[in-house]
Tab-separated table of C-alpha atoms in Angstrom:
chain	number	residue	atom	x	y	z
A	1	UNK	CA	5.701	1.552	-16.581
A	2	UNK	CA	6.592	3.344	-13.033
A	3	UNK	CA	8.580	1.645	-10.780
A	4	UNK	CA	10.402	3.402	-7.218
A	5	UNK	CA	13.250	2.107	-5.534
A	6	UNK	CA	13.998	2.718	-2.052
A	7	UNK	CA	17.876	2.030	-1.135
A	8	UNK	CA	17.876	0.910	2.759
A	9	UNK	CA	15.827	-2.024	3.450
A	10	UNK	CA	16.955	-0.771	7.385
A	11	UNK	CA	17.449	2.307	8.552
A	12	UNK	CA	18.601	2.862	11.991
A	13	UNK	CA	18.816	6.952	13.672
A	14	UNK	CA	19.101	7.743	17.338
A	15	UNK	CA	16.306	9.408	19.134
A	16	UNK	CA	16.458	13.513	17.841
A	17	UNK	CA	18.439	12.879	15.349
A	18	UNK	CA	17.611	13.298	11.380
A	19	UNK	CA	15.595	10.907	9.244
A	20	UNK	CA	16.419	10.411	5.489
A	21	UNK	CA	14.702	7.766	4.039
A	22	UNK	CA	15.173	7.270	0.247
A	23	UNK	CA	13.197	6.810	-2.895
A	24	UNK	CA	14.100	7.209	-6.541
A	25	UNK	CA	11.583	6.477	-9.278
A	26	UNK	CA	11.512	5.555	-12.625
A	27	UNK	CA	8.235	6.925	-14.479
A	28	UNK	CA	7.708	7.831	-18.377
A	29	UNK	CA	4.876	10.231	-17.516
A	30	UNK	CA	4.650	12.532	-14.715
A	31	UNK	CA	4.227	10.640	-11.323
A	32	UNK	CA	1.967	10.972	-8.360
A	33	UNK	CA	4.155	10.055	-5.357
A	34	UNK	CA	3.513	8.716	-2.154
A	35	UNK	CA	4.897	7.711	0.999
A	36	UNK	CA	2.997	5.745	3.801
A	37	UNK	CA	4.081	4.167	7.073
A	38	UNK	CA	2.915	0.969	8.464
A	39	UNK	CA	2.772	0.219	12.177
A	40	UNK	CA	3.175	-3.187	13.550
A	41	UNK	CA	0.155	-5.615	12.278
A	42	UNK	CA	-1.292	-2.156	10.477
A	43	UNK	CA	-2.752	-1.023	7.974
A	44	UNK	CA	-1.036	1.848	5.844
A	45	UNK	CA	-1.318	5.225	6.562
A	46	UNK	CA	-0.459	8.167	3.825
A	47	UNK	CA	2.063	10.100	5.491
A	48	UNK	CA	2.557	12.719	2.400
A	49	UNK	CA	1.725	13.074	-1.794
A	50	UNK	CA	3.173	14.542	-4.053
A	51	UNK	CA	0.356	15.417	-7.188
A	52	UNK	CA	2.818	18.414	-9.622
A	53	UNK	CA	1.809	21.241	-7.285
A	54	UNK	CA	4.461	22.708	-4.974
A	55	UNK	CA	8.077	20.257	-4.419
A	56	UNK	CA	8.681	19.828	-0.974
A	57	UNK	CA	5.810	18.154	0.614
A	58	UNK	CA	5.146	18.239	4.010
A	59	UNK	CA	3.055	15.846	5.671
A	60	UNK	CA	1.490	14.425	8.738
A	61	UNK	CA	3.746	13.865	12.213
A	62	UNK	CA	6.622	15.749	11.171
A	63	UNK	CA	7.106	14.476	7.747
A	64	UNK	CA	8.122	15.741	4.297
A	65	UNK	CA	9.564	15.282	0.961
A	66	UNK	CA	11.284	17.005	-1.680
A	67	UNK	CA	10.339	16.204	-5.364
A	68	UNK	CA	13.726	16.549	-7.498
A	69	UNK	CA	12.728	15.864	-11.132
A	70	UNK	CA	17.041	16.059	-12.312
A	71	UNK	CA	17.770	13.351	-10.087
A	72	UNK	CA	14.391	11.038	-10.202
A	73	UNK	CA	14.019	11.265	-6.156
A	74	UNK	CA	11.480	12.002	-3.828
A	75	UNK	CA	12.881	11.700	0.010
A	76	UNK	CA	11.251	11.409	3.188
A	77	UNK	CA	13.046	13.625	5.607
A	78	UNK	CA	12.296	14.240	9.106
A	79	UNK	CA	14.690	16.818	11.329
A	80	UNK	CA	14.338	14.942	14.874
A	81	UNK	CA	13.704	11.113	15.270
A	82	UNK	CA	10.820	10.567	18.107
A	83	UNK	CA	10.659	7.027	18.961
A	84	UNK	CA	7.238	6.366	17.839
A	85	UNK	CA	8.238	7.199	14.006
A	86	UNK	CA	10.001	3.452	14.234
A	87	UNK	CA	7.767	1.616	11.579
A	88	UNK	CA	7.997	-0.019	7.982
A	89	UNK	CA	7.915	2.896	5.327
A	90	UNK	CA	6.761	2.557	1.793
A	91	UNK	CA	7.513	4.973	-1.184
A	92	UNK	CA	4.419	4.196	-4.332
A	93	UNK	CA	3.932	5.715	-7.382
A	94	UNK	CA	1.482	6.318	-9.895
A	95	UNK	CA	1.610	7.521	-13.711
A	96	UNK	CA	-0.730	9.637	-14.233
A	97	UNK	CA	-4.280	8.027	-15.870
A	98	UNK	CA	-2.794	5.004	-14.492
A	99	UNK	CA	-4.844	3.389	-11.784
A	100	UNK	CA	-2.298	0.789	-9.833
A	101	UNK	CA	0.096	2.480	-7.463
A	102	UNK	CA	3.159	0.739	-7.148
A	103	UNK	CA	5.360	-0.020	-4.201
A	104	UNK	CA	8.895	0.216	-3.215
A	105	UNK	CA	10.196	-2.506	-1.165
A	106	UNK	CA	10.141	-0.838	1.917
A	107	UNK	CA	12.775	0.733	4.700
A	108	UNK	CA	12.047	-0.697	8.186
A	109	UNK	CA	13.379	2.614	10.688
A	110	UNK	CA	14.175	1.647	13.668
A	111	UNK	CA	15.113	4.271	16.666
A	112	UNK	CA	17.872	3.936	18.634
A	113	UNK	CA	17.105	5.563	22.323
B	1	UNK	CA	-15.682	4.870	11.524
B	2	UNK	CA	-13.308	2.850	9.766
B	3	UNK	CA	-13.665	4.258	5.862
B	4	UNK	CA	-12.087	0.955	4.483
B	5	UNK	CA	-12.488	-2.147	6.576
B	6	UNK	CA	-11.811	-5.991	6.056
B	7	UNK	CA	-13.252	-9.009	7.638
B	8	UNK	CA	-11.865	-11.267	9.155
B	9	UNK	CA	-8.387	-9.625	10.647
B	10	UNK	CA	-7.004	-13.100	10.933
B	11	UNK	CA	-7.550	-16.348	9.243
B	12	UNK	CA	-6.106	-19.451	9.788
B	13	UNK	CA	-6.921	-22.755	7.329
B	14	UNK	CA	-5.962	-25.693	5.744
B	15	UNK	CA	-4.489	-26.371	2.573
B	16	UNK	CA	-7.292	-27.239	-0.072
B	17	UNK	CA	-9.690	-25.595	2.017
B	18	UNK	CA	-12.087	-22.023	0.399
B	19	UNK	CA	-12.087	-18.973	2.319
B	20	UNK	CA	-13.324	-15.571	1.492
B	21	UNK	CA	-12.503	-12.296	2.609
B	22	UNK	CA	-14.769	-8.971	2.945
B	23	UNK	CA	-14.143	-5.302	1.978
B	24	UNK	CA	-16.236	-2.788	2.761
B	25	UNK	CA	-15.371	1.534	2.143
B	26	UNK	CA	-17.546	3.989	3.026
B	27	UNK	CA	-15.720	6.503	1.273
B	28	UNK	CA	-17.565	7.023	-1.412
B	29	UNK	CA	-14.656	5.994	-3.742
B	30	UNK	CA	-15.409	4.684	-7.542
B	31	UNK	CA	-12.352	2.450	-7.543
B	32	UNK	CA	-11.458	-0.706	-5.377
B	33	UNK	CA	-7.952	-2.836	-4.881
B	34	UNK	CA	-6.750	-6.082	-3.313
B	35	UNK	CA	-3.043	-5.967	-2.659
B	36	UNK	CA	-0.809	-9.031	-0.974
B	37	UNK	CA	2.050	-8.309	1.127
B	38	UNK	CA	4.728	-11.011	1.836
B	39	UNK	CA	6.355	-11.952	4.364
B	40	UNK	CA	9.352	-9.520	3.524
B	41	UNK	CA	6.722	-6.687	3.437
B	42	UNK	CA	6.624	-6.258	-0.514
B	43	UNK	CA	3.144	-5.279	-1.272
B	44	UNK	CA	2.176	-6.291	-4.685
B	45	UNK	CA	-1.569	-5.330	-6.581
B	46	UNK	CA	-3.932	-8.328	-7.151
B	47	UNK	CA	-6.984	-6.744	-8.753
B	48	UNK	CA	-8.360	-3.417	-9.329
B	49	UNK	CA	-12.072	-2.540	-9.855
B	50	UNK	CA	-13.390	0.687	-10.931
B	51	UNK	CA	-17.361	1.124	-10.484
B	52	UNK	CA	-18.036	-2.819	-9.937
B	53	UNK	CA	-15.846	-3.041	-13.424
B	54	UNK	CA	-12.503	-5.306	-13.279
B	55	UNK	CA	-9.919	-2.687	-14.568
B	56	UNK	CA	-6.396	-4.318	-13.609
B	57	UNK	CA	-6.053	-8.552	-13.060
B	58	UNK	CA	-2.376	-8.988	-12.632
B	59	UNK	CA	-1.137	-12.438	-12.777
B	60	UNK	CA	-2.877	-14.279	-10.247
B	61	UNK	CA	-3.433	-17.611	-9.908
B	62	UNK	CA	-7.556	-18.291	-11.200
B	63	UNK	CA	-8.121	-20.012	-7.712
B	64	UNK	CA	-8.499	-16.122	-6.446
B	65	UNK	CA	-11.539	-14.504	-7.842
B	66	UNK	CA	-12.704	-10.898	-6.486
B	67	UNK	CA	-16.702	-9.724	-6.557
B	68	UNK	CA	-17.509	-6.557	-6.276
B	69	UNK	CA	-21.523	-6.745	-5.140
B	70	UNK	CA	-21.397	-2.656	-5.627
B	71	UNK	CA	-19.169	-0.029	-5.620
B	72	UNK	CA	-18.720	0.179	-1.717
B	73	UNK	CA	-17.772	-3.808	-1.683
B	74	UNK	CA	-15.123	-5.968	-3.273
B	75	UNK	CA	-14.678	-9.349	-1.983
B	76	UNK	CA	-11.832	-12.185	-2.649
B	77	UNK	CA	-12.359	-15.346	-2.534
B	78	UNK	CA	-9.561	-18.225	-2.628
B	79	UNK	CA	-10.132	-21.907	-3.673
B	80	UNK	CA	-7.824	-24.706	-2.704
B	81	UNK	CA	-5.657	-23.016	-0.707
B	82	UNK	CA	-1.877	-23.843	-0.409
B	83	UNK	CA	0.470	-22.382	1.817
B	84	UNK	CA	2.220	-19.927	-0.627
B	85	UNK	CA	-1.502	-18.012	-0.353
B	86	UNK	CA	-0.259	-17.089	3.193
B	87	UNK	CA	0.275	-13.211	3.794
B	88	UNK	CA	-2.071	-10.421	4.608
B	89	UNK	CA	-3.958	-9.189	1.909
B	90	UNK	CA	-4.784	-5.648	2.157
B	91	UNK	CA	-8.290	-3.992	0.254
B	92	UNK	CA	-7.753	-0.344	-0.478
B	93	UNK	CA	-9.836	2.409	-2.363
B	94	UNK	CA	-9.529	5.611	-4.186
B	95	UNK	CA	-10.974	7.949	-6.085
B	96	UNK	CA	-9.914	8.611	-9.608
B	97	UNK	CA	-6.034	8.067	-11.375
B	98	UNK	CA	-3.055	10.443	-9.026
B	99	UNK	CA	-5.030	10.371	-6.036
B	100	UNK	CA	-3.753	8.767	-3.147
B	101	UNK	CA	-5.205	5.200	-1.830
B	102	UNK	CA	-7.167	4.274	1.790
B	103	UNK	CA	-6.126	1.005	2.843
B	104	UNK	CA	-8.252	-1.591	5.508
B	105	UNK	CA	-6.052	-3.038	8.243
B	106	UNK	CA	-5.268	-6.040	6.526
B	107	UNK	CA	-6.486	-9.646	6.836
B	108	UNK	CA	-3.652	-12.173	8.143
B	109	UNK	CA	-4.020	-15.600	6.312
B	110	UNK	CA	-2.204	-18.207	7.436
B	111	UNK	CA	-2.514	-21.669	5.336
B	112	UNK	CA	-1.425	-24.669	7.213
């Protein structure tokens, strides 16, 4: 079974300053990985994926994530905090020929002007 | 337009009472989810349906029962409501296993 485990229910950065938001999963197959943002009273949005092709990820407003298969971790990085990146953030997986993508708990970022 | 959308966006009832909620995608996508989120944010699956086919039914209470018309639609309806159903229930599609999933903007149910 996958699982993922983000460490940081809250995250808190100041306005330019980096974002390192973490996920470690646990998968018995290779993993798809994901991480998607939800606004305030939002759907969720795919920020990035991560589908065996090249490790580090980038994705949409800014975003992007290294794949590290030694240490089970796929981190969402950003290099300058904007104030509109405050939001809930959710790492998922999914095995592969497996059709449920599961969920982390979540990291609620919050900027700090 | 909106490639997965949900009706209603909020939905407000009493206990004991039926409600059903819509899911539409016009994304062309085989395969079809309901997912709950709490009120601490965890998101947890429901159901899955692949090509009107129930493919994943984790344990939910029977009271919720999805229909999927066709392909495009997957409805869930809840009987006898209780409060605990409160959350927002999210409908999502995809294609095929790795790919990533499109989610609707959520349906707020509040049971009171």
């Amino acid at each position: 079974a996958q699982s993922v485990t983000q460490l940081g229910s809250h995250v808190s950065v100041s306005e330019g300053a980096l974002v390192l938001l973490r996920c470690n999963y646990s998968s018995s197959v290779p993993p798809y990985l994901f991480w998607y943002v939800q606004y305030p009273n939002q759907g969720l949005q795919l920020l990035l994926k991560y589908t065996s092709a090249a490790t580090l990820v980038k994705g949409i407003n800014g975003f992007e994530a290294e794949f590290k298969k030694s240490e089970t971790s796929f981190h969402l990085t950003k290099p300058s905090a904007h104030m509109s990146d405050a939001a809930e953030y959710f790492c998922a997986v999914r095995g592969l020929g497996n059709e449920k993508l599961t969920f982390g708990t979540g990291t609620r970022l919050t900027i700090i002007p | 337009d909106t490639a997965v959308s949900q009706t209603p966006k909020y939905l407000v009832t009493q206990m004991g009472n039926d409600k059903s909620i819509k899911c539409e995608q016009n994304l062309g996508h085989d395969t079809m989810y309901w997912y709950k989120q709490d009120s601490k944010k965890f998101l947890k699956i429901m159901f899955s349906y692949n090509n009107k086919e129930l493919i994943i039914n984790e344990t939910v209470p029977n009271r919720f029962s999805p229909k999927s018309p066709d392909k495009a639609h997957l409805n869930l309806h809840i009987n006898s409501l209780e409060l605990g159903d409160s959350a927002v229930y999210f409908c999502a599609s995809s294609r095929p296993r790795g790919d990533e999933a499109f989610f609707g903007q959520g349906t707020r149910l509040t049971v009171v």
